[in-house]
PDB file of C-alpha atoms in Angstrom:
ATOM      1  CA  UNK A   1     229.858 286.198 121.551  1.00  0.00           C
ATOM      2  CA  UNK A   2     227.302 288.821 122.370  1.00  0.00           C
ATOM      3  CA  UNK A   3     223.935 288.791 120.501  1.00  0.00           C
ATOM      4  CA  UNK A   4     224.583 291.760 119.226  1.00  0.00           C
ATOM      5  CA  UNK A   5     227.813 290.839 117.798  1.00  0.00           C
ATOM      6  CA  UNK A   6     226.051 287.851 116.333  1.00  0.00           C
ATOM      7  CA  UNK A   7     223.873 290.146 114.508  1.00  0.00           C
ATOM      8  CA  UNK A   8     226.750 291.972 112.926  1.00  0.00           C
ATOM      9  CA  UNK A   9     228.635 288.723 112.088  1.00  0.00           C
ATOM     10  CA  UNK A  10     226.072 287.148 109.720  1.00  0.00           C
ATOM     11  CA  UNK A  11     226.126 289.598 106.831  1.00  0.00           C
ATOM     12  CA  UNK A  12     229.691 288.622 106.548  1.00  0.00           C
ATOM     13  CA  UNK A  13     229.099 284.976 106.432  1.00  0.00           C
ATOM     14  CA  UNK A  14     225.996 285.236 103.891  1.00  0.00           C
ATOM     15  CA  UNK A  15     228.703 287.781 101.826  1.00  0.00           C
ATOM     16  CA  UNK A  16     231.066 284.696 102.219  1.00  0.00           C
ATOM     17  CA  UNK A  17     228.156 282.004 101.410  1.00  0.00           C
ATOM     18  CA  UNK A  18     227.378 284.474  98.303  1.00  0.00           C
ATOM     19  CA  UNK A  19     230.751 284.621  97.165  1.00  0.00           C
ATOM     20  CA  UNK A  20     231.528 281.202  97.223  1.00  0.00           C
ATOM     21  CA  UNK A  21     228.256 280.138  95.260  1.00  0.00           C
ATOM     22  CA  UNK A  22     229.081 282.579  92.354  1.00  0.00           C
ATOM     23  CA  UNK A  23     232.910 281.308  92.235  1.00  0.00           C
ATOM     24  CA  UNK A  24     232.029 277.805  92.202  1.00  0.00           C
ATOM     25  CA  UNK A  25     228.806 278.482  89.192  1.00  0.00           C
ATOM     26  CA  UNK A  26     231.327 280.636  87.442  1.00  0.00           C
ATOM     27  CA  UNK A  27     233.751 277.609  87.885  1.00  0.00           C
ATOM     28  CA  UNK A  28     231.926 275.196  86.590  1.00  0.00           C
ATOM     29  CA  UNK A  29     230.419 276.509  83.455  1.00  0.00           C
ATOM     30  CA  UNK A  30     233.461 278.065  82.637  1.00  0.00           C
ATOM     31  CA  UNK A  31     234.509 277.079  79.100  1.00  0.00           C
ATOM     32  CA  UNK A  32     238.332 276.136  78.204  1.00  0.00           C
ATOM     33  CA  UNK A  33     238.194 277.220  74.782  1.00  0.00           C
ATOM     34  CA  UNK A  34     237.542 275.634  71.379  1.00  0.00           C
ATOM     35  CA  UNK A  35     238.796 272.075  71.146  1.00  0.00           C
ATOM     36  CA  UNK A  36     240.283 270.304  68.276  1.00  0.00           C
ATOM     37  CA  UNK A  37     238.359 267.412  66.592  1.00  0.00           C
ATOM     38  CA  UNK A  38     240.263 265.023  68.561  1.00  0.00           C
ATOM     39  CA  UNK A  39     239.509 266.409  71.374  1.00  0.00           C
ATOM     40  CA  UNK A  40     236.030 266.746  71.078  1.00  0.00           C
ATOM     41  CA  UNK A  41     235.663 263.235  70.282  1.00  0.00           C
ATOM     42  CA  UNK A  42     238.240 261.664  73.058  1.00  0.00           C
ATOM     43  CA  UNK A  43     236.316 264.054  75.475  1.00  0.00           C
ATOM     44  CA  UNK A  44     232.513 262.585  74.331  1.00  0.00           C
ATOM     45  CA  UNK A  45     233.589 259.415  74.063  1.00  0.00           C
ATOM     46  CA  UNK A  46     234.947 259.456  77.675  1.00  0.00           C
ATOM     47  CA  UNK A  47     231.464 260.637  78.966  1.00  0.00           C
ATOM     48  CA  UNK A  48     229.665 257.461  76.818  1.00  0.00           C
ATOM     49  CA  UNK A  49     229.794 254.173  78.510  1.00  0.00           C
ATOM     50  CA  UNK A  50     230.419 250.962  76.785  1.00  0.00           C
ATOM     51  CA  UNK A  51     227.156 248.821  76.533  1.00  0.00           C
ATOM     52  CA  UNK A  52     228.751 245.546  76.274  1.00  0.00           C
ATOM     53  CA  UNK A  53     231.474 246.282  79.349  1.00  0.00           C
ATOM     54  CA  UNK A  54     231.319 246.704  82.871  1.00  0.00           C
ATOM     55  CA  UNK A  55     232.440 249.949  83.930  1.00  0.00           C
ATOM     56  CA  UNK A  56     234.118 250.781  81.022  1.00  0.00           C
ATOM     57  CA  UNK A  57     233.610 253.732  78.871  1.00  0.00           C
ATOM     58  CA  UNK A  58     233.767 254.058  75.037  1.00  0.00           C
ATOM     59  CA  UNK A  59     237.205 255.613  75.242  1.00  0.00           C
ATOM     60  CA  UNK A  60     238.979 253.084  77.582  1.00  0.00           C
ATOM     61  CA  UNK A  61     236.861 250.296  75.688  1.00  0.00           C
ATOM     62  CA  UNK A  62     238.426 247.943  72.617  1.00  0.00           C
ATOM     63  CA  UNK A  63     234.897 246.154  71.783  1.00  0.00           C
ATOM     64  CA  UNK A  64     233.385 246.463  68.658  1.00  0.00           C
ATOM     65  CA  UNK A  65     230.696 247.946  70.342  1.00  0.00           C
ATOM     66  CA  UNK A  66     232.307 250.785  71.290  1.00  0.00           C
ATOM     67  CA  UNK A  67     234.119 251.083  68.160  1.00  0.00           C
ATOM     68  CA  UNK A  68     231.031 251.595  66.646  1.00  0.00           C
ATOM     69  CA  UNK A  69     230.359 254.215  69.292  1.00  0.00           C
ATOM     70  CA  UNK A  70     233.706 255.905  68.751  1.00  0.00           C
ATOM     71  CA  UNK A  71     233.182 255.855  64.545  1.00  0.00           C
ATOM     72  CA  UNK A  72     229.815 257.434  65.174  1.00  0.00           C
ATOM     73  CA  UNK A  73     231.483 260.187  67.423  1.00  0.00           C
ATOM     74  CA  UNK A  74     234.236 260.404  64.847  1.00  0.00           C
ATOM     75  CA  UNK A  75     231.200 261.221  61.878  1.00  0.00           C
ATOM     76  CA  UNK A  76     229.678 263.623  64.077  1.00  0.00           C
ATOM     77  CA  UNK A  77     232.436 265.586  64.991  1.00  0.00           C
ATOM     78  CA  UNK A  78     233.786 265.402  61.883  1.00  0.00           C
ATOM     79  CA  UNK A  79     230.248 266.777  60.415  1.00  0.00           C
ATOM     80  CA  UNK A  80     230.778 269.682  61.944  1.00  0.00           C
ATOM     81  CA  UNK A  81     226.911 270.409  62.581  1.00  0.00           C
ATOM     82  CA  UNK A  82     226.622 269.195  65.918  1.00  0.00           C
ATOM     83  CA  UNK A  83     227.426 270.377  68.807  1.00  0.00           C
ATOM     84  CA  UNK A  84     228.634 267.660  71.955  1.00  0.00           C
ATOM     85  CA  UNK A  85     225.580 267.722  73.769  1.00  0.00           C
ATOM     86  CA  UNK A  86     223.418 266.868  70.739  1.00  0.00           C
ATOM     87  CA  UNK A  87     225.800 263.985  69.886  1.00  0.00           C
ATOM     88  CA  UNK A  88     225.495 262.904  73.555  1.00  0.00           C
ATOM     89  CA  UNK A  89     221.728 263.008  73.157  1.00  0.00           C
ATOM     90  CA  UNK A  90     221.864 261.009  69.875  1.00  0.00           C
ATOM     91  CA  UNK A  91     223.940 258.239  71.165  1.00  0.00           C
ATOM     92  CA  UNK A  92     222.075 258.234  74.007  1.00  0.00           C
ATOM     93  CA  UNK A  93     218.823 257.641  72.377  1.00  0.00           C
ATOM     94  CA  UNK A  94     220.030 254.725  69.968  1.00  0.00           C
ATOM     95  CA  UNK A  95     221.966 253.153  72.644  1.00  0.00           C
ATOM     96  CA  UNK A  96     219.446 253.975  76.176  1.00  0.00           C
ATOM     97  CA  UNK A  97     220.150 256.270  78.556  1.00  0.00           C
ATOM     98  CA  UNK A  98     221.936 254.276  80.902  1.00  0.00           C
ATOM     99  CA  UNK A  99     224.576 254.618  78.546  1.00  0.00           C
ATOM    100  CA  UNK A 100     225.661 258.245  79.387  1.00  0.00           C
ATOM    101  CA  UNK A 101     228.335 257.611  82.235  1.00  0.00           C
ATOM    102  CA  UNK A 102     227.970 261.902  83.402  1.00  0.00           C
ATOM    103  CA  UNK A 103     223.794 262.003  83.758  1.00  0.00           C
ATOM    104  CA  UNK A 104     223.055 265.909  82.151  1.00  0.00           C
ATOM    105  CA  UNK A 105     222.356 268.786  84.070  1.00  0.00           C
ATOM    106  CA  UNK A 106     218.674 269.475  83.223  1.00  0.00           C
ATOM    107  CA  UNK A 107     215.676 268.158  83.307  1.00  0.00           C
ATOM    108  CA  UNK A 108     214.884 265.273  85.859  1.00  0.00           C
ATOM    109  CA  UNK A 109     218.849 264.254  85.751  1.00  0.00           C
ATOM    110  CA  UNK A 110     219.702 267.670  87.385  1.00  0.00           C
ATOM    111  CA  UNK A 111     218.481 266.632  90.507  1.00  0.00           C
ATOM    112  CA  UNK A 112     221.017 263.925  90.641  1.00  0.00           C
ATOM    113  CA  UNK A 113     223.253 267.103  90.980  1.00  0.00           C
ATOM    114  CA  UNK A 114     220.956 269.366  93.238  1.00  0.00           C
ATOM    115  CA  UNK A 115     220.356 266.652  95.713  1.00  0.00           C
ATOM    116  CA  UNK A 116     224.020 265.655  97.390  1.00  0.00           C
ATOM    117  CA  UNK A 117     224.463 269.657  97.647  1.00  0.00           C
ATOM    118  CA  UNK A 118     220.865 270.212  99.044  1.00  0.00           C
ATOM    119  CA  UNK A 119     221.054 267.636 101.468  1.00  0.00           C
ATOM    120  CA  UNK A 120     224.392 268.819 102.815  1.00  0.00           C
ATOM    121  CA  UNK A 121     222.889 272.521 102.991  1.00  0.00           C
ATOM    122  CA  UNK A 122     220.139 271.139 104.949  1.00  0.00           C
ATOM    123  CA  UNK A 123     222.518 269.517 107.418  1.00  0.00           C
ATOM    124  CA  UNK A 124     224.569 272.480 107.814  1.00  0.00           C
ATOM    125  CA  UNK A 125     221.869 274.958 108.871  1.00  0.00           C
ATOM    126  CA  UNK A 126     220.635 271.677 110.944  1.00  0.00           C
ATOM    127  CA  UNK A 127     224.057 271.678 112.926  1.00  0.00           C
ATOM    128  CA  UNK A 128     224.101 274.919 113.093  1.00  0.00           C
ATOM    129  CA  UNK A 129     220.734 275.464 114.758  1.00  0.00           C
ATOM    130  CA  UNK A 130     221.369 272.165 117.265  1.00  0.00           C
ATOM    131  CA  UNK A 131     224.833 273.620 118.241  1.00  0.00           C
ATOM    132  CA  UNK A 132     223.177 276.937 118.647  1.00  0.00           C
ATOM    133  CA  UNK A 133     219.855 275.070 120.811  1.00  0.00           C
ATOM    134  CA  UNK A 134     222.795 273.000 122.496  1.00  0.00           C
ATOM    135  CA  UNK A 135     225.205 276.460 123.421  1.00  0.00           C
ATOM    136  CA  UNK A 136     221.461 278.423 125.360  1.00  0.00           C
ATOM    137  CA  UNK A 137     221.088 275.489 127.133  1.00  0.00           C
ATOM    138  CA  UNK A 138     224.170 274.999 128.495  1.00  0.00           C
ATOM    139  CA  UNK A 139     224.376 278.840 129.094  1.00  0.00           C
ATOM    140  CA  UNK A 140     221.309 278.227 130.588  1.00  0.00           C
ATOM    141  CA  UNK A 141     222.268 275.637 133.128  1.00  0.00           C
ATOM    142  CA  UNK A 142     225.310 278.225 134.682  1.00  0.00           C
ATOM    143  CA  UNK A 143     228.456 277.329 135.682  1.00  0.00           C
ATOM    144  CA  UNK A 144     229.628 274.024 136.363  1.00  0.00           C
ATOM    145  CA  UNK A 145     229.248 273.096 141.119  1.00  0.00           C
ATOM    146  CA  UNK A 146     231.900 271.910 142.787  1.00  0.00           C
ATOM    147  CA  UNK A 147     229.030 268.395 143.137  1.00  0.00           C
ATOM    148  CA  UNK A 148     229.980 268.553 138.657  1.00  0.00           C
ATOM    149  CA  UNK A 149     233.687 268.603 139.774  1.00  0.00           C
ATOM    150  CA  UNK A 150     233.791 265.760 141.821  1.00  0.00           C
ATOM    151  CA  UNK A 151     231.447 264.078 139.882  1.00  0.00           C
ATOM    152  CA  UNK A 152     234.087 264.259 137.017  1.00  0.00           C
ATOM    153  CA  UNK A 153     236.714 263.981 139.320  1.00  0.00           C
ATOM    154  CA  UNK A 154     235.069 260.410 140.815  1.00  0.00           C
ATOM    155  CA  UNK A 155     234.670 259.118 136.847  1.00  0.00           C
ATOM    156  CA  UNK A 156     238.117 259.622 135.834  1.00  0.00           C
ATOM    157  CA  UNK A 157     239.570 257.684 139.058  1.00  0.00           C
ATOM    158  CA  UNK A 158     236.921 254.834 138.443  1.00  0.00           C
ATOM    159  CA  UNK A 159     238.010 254.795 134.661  1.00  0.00           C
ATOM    160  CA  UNK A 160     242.229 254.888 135.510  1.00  0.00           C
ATOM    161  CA  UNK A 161     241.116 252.063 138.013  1.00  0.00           C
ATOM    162  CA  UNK A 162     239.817 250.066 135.480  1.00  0.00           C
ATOM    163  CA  UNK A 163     242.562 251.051 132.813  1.00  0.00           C
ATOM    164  CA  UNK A 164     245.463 250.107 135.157  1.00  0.00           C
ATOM    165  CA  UNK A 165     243.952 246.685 135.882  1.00  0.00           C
TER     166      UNK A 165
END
């Protein structure tokens, strides 16, 4: 590939890179409609972890504990004047924090989420410029001599040598 070509090949890719950031925000904020009462309270209760179990959340849990979690849920919901997040909050400060098994998505808990996908950005573009540093060098070096060849050629018998033995 040309450098010229190059140069007409990235607007496609940052199109592409732009596209695929606005499908996945629009993904993931997408709501699926209103939920029944049910619903809304098997759905908090899965994101609320049990404080008396191990890994368990309020949902999957049978402890009193949780019970009381659930029944609190249950009145909220039921109340009608809360919305999820605000219930989440309220449990959360009664019970801790580290009773919220999905962390939220703002304040100094979003950067549980901005992190993982930061850091793999940041490797990306660094593969990207290491393959490119790695692809001028070699470019830079010329063609493999016939000295490379036999080189190569004097490896692989030394290495079928050894295998065969």
């Amino acid at each position: 590939m040309t450098s010229r070509s190059r140069w007409k090949a990235w607007p496609s890719w940052a199109a592409m890179f732009v596209v695929l950031v606005a499908l996945l925000a629009v993904g993931s904020t997408r709501d699926s409609g209103p939920l029944n009462p049910g619903d809304r309270i098997d759905s908090i209760s899965r994101r609320v972890a049990c404080p008396v179990c191990d890994g368990e959340s309020v949902f999957e849990s049978r402890n009193p504990a949780s019970e009381a979690i659930r029944a609190e849920i249950r009145a909220s919901v039921y109340d009608g004047t809360a919305t999820d997040n605000e219930i989440l909050a309220s449990i959360a400060n009664s019970y801790g924090g580290k009773v919220l098994l999905v962390p939220s998505s703002s304040g100094f808990d979003a950067l549980i989420w901005a992190l993982p996908a930061a850091g793999l950005m940041v490797g990306l573009v660094g593969l990207w410029f290491a393959f490119r540093r790695w692809r001028e060098e070699a470019a830079a070096l010329g063609p493999p001599s016939t000295e490379d060849y036999s080189l190569v050629e004097q490896a692989r018998q030394a290495r079928s040598e050894h295998v065969d033995e």
